Short mmCIF file of C-alpha atoms in Angstrom, two decimals:
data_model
loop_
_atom_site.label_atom_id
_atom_site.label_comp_id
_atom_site.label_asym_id
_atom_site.label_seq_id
_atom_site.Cartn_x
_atom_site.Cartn_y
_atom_site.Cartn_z
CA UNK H 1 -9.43 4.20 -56.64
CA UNK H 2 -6.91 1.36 -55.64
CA UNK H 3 -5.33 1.65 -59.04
CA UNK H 4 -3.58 4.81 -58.06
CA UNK H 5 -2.70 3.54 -54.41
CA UNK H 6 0.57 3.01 -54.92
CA UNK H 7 1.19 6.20 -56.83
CA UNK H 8 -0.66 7.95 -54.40
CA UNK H 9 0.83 6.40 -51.67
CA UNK H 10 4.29 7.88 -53.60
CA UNK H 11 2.98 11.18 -53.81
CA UNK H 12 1.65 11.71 -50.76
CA UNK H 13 4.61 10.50 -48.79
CA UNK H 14 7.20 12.09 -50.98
CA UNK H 15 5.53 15.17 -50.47
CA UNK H 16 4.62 15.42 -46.20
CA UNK H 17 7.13 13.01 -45.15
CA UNK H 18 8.73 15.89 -43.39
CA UNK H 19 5.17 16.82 -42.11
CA UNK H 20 4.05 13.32 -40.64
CA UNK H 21 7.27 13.26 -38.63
CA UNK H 22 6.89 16.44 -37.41
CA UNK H 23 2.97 15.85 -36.27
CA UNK H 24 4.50 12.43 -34.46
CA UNK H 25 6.92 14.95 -32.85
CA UNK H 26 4.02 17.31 -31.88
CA UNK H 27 1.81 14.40 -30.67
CA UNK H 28 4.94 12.91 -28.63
CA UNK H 29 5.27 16.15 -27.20
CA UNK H 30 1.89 16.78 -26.56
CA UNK H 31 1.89 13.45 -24.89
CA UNK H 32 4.48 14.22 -22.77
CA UNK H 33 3.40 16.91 -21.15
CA UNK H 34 0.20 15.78 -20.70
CA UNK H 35 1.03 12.92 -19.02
CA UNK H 36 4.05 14.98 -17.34
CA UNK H 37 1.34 17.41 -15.76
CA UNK H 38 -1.49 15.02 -15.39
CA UNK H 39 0.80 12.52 -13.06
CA UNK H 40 1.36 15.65 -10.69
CA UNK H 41 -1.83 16.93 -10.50
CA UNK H 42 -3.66 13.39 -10.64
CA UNK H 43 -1.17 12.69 -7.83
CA UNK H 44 -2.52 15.61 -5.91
CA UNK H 45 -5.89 14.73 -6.61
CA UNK H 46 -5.19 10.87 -5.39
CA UNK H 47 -4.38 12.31 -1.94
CA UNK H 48 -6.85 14.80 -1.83
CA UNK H 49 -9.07 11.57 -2.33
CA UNK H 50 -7.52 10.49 1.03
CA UNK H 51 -7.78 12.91 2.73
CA UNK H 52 -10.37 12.87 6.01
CA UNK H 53 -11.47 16.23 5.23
CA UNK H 54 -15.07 16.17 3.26
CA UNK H 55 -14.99 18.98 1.26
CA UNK H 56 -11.11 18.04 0.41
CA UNK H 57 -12.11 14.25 -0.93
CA UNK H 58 -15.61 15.41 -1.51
CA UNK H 59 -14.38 17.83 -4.49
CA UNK H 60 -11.39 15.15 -5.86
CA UNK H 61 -13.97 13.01 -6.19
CA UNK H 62 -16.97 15.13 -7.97
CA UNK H 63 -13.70 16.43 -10.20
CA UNK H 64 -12.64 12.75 -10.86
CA UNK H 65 -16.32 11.12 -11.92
CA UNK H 66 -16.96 14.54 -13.78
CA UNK H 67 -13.96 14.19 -16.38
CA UNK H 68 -14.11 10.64 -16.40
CA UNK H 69 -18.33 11.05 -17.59
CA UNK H 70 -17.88 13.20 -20.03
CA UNK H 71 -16.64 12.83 -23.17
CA UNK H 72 -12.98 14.17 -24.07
CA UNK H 73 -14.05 16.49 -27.01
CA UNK H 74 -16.37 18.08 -24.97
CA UNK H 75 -14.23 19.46 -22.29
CA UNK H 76 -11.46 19.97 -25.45
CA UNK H 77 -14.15 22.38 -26.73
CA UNK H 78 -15.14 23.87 -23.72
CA UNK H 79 -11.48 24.63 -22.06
CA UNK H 80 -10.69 25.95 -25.81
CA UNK H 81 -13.14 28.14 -26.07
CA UNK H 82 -13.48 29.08 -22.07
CA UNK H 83 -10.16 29.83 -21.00
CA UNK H 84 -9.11 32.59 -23.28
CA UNK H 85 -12.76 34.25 -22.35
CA UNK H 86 -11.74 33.64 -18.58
CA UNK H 87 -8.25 34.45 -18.51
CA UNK H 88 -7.81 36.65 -21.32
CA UNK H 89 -4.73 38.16 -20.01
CA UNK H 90 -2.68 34.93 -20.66
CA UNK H 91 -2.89 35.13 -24.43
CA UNK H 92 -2.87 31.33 -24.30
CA UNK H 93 -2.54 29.73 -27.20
CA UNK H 94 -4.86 26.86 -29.16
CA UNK H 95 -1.88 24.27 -28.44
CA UNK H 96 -1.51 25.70 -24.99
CA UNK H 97 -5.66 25.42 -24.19
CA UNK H 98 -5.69 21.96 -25.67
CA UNK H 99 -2.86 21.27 -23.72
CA UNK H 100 -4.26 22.42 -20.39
CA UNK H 101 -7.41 20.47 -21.28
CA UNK H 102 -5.79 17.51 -22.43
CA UNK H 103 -3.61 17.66 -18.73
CA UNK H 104 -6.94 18.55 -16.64
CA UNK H 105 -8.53 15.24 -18.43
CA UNK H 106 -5.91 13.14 -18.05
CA UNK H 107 -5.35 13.97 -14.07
CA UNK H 108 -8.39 12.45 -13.81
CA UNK H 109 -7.54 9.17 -14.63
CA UNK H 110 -4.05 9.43 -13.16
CA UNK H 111 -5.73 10.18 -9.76
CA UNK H 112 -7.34 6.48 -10.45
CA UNK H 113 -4.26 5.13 -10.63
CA UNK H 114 -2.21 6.02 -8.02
CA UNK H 115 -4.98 5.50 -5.96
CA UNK H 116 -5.69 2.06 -6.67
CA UNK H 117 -1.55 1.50 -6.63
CA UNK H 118 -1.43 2.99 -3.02
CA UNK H 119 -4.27 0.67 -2.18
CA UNK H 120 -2.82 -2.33 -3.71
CA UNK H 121 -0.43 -2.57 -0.81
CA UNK H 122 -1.05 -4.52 1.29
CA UNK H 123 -2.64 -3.16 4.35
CA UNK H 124 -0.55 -5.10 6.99
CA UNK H 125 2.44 -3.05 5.50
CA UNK H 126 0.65 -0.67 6.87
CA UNK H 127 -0.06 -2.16 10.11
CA UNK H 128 3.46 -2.97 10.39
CA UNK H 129 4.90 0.06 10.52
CA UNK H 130 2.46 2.02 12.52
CA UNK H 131 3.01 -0.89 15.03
CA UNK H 132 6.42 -0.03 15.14
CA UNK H 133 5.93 3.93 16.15
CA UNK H 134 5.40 5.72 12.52
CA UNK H 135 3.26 8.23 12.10
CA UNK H 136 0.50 7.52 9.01
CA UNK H 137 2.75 10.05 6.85
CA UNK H 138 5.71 8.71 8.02
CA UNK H 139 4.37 5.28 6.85
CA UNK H 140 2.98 6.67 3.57
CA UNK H 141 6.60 8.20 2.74
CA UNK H 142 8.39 5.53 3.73
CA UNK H 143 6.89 1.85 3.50
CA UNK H 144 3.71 2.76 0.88
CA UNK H 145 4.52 5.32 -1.16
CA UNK H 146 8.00 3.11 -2.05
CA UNK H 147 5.79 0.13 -2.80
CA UNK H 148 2.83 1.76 -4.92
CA UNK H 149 5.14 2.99 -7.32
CA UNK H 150 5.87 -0.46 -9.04
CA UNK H 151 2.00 -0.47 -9.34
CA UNK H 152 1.43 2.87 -10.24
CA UNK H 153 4.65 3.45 -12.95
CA UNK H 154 3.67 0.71 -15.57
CA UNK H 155 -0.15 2.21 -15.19
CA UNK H 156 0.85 5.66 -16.05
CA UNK H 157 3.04 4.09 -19.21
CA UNK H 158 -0.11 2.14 -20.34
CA UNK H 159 -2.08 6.12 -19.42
CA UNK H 160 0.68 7.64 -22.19
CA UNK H 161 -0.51 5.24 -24.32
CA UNK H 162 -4.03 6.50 -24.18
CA UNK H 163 -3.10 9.87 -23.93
CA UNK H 164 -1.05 9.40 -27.84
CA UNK H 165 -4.09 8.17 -29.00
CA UNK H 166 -6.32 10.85 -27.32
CA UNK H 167 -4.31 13.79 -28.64
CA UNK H 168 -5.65 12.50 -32.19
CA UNK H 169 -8.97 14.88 -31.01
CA UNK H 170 -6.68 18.21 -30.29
CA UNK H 171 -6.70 17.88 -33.96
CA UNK H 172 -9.87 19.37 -33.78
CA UNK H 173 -8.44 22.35 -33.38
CA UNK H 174 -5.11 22.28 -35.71
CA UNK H 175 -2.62 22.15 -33.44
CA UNK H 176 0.15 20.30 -35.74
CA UNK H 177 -0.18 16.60 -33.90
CA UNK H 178 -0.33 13.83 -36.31
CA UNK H 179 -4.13 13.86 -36.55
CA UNK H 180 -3.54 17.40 -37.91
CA UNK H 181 -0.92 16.26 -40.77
CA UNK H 182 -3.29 14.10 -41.72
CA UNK H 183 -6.05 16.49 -42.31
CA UNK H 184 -3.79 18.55 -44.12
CA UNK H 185 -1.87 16.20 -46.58
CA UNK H 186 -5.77 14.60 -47.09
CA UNK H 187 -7.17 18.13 -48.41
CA UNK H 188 -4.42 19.18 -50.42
CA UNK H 189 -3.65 16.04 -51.97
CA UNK H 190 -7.21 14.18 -52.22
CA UNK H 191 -6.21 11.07 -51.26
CA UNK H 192 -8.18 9.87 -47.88
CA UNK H 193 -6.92 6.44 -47.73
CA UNK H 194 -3.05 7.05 -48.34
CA UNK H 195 -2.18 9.09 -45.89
CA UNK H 196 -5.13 7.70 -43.14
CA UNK H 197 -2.77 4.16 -43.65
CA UNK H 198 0.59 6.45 -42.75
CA UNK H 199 -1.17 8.07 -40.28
CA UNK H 200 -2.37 5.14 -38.79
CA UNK H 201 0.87 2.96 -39.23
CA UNK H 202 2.95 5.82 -37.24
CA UNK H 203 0.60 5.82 -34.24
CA UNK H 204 0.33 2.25 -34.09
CA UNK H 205 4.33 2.26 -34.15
CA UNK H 206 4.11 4.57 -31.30
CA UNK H 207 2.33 3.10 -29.09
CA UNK H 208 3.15 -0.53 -30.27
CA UNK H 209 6.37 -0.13 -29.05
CA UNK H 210 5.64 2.27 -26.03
CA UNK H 211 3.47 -0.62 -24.80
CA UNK H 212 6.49 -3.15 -25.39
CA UNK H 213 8.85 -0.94 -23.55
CA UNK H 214 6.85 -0.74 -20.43
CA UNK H 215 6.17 -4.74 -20.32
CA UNK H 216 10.16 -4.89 -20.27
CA UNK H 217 10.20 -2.27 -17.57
CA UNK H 218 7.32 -3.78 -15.87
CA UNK H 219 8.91 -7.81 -15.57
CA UNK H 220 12.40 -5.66 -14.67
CA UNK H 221 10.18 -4.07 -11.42
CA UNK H 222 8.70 -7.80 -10.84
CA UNK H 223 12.18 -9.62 -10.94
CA UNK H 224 13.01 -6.94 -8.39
CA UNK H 225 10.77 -7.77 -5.84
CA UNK Y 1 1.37 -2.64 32.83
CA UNK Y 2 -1.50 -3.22 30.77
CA UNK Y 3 -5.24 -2.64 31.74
CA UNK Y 4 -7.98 -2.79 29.90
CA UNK Y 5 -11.20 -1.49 31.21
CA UNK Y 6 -14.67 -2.50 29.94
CA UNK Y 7 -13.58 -2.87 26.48
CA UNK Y 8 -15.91 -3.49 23.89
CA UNK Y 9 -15.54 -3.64 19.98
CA UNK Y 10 -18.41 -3.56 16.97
CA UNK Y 11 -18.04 -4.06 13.47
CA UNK Y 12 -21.24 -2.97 12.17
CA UNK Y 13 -23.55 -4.76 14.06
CA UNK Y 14 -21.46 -7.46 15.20
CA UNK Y 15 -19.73 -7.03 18.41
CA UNK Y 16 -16.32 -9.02 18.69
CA UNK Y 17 -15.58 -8.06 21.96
CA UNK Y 18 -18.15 -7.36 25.40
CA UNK Y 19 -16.65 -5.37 27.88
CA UNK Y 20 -13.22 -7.61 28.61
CA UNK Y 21 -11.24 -6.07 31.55
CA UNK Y 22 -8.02 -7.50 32.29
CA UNK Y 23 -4.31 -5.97 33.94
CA UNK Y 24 -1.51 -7.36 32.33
CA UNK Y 25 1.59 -7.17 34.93
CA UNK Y 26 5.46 -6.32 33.97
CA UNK Y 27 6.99 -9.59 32.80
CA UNK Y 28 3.61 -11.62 32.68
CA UNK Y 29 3.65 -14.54 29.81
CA UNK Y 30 -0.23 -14.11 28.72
CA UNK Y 31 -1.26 -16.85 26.27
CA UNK Y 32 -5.16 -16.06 25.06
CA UNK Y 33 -6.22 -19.34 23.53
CA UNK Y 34 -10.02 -19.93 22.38
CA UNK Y 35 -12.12 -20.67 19.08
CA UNK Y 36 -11.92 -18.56 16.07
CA UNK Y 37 -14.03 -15.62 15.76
CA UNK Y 38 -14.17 -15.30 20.27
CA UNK Y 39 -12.44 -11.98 19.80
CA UNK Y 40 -8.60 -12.85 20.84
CA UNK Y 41 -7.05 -11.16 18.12
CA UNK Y 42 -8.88 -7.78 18.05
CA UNK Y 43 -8.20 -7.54 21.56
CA UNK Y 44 -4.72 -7.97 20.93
CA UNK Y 45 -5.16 -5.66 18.45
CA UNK Y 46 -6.69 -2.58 20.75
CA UNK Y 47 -4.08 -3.10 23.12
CA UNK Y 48 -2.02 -0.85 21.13
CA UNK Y 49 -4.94 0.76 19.45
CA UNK Y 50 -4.36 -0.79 15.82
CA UNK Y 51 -8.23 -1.25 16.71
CA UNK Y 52 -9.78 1.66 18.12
CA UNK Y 53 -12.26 0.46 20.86
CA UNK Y 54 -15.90 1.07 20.65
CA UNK Y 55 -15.82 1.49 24.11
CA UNK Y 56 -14.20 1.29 27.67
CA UNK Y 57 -10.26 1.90 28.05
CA UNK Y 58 -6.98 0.53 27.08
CA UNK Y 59 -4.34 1.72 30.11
CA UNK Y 60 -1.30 1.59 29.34
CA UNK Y 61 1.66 2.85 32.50
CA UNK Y 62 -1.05 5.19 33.88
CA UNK Y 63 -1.84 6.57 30.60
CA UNK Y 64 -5.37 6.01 28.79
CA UNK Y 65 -4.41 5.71 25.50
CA UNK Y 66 -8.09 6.41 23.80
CA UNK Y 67 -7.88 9.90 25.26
CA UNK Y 68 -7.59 13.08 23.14
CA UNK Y 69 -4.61 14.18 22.98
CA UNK Y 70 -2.58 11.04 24.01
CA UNK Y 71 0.35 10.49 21.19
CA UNK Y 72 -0.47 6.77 20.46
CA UNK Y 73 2.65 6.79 18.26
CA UNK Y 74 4.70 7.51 21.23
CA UNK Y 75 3.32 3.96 22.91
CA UNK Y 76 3.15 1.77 20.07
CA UNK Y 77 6.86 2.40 20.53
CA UNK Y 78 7.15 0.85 23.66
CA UNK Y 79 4.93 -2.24 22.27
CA UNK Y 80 5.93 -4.23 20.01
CA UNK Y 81 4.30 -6.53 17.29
CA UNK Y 82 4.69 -9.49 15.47
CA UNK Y 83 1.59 -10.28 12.89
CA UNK Y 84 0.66 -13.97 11.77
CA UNK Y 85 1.51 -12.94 7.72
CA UNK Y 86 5.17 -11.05 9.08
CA UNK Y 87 4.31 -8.45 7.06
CA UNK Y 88 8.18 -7.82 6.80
CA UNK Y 89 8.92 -4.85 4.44
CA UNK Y 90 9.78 -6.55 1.04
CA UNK Y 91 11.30 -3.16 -0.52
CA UNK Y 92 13.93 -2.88 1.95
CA UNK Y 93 16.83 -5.37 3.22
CA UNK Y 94 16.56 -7.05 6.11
CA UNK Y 95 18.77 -5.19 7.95
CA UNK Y 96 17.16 -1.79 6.92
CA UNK Y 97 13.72 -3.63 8.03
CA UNK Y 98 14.95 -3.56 10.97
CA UNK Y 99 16.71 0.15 11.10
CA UNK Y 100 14.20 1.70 9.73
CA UNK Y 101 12.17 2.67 12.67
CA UNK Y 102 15.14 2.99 15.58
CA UNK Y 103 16.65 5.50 13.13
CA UNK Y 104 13.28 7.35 12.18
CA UNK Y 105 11.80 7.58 15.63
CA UNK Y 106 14.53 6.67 18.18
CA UNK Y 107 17.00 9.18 16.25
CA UNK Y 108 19.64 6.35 16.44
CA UNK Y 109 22.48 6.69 14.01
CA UNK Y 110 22.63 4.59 11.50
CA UNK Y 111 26.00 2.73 12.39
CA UNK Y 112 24.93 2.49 15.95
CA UNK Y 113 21.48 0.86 14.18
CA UNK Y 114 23.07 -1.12 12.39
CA UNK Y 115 25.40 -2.96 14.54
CA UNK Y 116 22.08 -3.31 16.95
CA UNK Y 117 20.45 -5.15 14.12
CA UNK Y 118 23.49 -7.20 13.04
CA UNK Y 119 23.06 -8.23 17.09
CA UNK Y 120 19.57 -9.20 16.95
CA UNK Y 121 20.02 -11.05 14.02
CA UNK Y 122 22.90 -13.06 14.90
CA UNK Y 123 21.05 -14.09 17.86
CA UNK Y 124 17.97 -15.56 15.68
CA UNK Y 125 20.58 -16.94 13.03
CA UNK Y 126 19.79 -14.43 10.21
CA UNK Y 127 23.14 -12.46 10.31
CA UNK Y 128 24.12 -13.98 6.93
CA UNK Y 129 20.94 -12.47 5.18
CA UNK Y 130 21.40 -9.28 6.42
CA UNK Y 131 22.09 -7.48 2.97
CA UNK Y 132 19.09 -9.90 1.49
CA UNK Y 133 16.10 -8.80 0.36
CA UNK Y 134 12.99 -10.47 2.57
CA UNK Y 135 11.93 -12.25 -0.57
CA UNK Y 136 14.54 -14.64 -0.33
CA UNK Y 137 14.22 -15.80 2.96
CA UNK Y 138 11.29 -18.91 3.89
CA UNK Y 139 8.69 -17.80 6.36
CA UNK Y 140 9.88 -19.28 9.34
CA UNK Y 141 13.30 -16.78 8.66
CA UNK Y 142 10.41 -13.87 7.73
CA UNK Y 143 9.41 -14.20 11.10
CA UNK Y 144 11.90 -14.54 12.78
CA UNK Y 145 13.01 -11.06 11.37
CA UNK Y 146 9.62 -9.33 12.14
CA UNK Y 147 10.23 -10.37 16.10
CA UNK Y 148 14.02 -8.44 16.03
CA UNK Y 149 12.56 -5.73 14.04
CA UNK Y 150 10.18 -5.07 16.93
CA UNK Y 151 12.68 -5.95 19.07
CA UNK Y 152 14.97 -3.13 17.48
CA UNK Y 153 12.56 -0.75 19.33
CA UNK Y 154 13.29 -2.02 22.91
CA UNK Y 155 9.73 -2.50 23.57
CA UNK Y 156 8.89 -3.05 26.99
CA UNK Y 157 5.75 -5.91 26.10
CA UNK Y 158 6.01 -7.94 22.66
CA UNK Y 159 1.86 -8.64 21.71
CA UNK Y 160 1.83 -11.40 18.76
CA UNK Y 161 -0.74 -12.19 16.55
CA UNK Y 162 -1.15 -16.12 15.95
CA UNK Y 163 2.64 -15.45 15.38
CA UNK Y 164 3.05 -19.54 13.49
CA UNK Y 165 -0.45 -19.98 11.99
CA UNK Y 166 1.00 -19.01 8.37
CA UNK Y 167 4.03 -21.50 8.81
CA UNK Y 168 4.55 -24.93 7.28
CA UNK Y 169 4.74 -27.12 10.03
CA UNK Y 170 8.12 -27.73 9.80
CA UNK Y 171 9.15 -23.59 10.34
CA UNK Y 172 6.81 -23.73 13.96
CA UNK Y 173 9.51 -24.41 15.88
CA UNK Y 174 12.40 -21.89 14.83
CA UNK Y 175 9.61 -18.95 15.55
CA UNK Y 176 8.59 -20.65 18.48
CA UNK Y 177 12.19 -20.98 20.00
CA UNK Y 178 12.77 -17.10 19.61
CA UNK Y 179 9.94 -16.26 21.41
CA UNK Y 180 11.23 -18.83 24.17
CA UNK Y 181 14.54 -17.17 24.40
CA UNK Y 182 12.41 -13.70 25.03
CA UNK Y 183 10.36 -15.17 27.58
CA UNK Y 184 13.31 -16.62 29.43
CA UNK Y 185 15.24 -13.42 29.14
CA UNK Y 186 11.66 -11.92 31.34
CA UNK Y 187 10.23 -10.06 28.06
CA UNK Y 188 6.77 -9.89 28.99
CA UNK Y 189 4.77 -11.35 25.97
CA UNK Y 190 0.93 -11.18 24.85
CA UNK Y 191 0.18 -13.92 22.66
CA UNK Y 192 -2.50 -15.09 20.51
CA UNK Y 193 -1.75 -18.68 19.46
CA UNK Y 194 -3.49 -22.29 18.41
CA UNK Y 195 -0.22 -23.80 19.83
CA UNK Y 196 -1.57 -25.31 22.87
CA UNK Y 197 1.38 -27.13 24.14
CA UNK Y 198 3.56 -23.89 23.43
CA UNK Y 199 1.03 -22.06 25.46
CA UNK Y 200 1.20 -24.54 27.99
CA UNK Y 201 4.83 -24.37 28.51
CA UNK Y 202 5.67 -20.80 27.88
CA UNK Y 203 3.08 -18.77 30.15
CA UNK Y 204 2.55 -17.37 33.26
CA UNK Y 205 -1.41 -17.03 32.73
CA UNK Y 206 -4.11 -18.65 30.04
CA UNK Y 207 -6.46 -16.72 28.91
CA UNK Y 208 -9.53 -18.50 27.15
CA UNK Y 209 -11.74 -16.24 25.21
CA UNK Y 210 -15.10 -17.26 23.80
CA UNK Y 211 -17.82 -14.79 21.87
CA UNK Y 212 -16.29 -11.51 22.85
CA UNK Y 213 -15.43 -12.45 26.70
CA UNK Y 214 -12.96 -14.09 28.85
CA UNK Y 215 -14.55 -17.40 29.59
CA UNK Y 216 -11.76 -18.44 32.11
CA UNK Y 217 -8.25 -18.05 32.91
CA UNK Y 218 -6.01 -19.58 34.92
CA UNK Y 219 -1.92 -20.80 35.22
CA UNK Y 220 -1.80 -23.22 32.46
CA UNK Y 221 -1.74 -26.01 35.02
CA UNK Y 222 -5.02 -25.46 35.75
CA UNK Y 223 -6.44 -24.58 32.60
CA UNK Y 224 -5.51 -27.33 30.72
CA UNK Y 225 -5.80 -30.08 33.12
CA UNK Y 226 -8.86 -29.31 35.06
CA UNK Y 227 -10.94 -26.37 33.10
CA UNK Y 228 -13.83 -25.13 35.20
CA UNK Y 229 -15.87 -23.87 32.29
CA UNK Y 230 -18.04 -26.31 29.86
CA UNK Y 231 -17.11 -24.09 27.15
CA UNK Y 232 -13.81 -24.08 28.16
CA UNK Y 233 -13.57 -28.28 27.95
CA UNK Y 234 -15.41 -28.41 24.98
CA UNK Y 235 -12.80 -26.55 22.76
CA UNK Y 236 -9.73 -28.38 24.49
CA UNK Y 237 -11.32 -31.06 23.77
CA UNK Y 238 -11.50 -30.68 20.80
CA UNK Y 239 -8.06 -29.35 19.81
CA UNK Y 240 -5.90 -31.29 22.60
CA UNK Y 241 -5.96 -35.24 21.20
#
């Protein structure tokens, strides 16, 4: 088996080089727009949390310990196979679904962290301005909001990190990401370690530097407090 | 100016203040002295409804400002505050800390704003950090720009909140000349302090609070020479030595 490695190795990169960069494109991109998407809507759902309405915080929060309990397959099957039956009239597409269920997971989490980064200011910030006259929104736009960001930005980076990582399962359902290229250069070449090593190597380049580029970011936002 | 009407204030099961009425006249120096925990601070704090009251009323010019209706937003305005941590606004320069809510609320322009604040400031010796951010400045000069930012607001009563308890010793004074230069200029001033000789010489009227209640009060003459209360002479006794 590990006599051939390097030949194999040869072969299999010689052959799907062109593939493997394309499935980090796809899983980039899928990353993206999950992350895109799931910052609005988790954002949404982070005030919703807030909100002094029951029903309103009640339902963030069901929607929020729901997605976080269950596994991320699970909802990738069940949004796959669910919203084409419910919406049939969109035509969505397998990347699309995955997509939307990869965004409706992910809000989850990014509702998480923008809460916790609006509640990491501190609360005579708060206090302060209302003192002064501000209304609560008023105080959220302008002395919280401005604040919670240097908590919340560097948590969302570390979120795409998950999220490239996570997309790995949409190749359940052959959508092209890496995890995809993988399976494919694996059955028509009958290697399993070879390309499992490139696969691996390009997501932990990914992410490996993803995570460096936000600590850089992160001390920048630190320095500038 | 200020009357307060029965108040009383739980948290949970513990009630920090029981039933304190008090009227606070126009360009009164209040000091409220007493032992941790006797309630002075969270009745500072539901004079301008930062705590809401369990109970009883906070009058404010005629107005009850627990009512429904009543825009609280609108008085906290006209009452300003000055907290024992600052809580200065690190993401803005000091100047805009002090802009920010003139030009928000009192639709001030900007320039006008700003040559207000460069005023203020220049009269508590900050002018030259005006374009700083609030991290560079120590906490005595912190201060010192969370007074002018109230002041910014033209408030018509100044409450503060143990305004030197989070200074090194050595930054007690600046804060406490600034609020000097307020009172002599007839600001009337609520304050919550540990600074019994400040107290002594700054005030109109001592207030000494104990469990909830006003134990005694009296010109500080009085109260701090010849306290009527046991309660009263056991805590200056133990923090005047």
């Amino acid at each position: 088996m590990f006599a051939n490695f390097g030949p194999n190795m040869l072969k299999v990169l010689g052959r799907y080089w062109g593939l493997f960069l394309q499935g980090a494109g796809i899983t980039l991109l899928l990353s993206a727009i999950t992350v895109f998407f799931g910052a609005i809507l988790g954002s949404l759902l982070a005030f919703m949390r807030r909100s002094r309405l029951k029903p309103v915080s009640g339902f963030a929060l069901s929607y929020v310990e729901l997605i976080r309990g269950t596994p991320l397959l699970l909802q990738l099957y069940l949004i796959t196979f669910l919203l084409p039956e419910l919406l049939p009239m969109l035509n969505l597409s397998k990347f699309a679904s995955v997509t939307v269920a990869l965004v409706l997971n992910s809000a989850a989490y990014v509702c998480e962290i923008v809460r916790a980064g609006i509640q990491a200011v501190d609360p005579g910030q708060t206090e302060a301005a209302r003192t002064l006259g501000l209304s609560a929104r008023q105080t959220m736009v302008r002395i919280v909001l401005p604040q919670a960001v240097k908590n919340i930005l560097p948590a969302l980076g570390n979120e795409f990190v998950t999220v490239i990582k996570e997309t790995s399962l949409a190749s359940t359902f052959f959508v092209g990401d890496l995890m995809t290229v993988y399976k494919t250069a694996q059955g028509a070449t009958f290697t399993v370690i070879e390309p499992f090593l490139i696969v691996g190597v390009i997501y932990f380049v990914l992410t490996f530097s993803l995570s460096k580029l936000i600590t850089t970011f992160e001390r920048r936002l630190k320095a500038s407090d | 100016m200020i009357e307060t009407r029965n108040l009383t204030k739980d948290f949970g099961s513990l009630q920090v203040l029981r039933g304190i009425s008090e009227t606070i006249q126009d360009g009164e120096v209040i000091s409220i002295i007493g032992p941790s925990g006797s309630g002075k601070s969270t009745f500072l704090r539901c004079l301008n409804l930062l705590e809401v009251p369990t109970s009883g009323q906070v009058i404010f010019d005629g107005v009850s400002l627990t009512d429904k209706g009543v825009d609280i937003n609108a008085y906290r305005q006209r009452m300003g505050m000055v907290f024992q941590h600052f809580n200065v606004f690190p993401h803005l320069t000091v100047r805009e800390n002090i802009t920010l809510a003139p030009v928000l609320l009192k639709k001030r322009a900007q320039k006008e704003a700003d040559r207000f604040a460069d005023e203020l400031l220049a009269r508590v010796g900050l002018l030259d950090k005006a374009t700083e951010h609030p991290r560079r400045l120590s906490g005595g000069q912190k201060q010192r720009l969370a007074i002018v930012r109230a002041l910014a607001m033209e408030p018509e009563v100044m409450l503060f909140d143990e305004p030197t308890s989070a200074l090194d010793p050595e930054m007690v004074g600046e804060v406490l000349q600034v609020i000097k230069t307020l009172v002599k200029a007839g600001m009337t001033c609520i304050i919550v302090t540990h600074e019994m000789g400040f107290a002594r010489e700054v005030s109109t009227r001592v207030l000494f609070m104990d469990e909830g209640r006003i134990e005694e009060q009296g010109s500080p003459e009085q109260l701090f020479t010849s306290p009527t209360s046991p309660r009263t002479q056991a805590f200056l006794g133990k923090v005047l030595r």
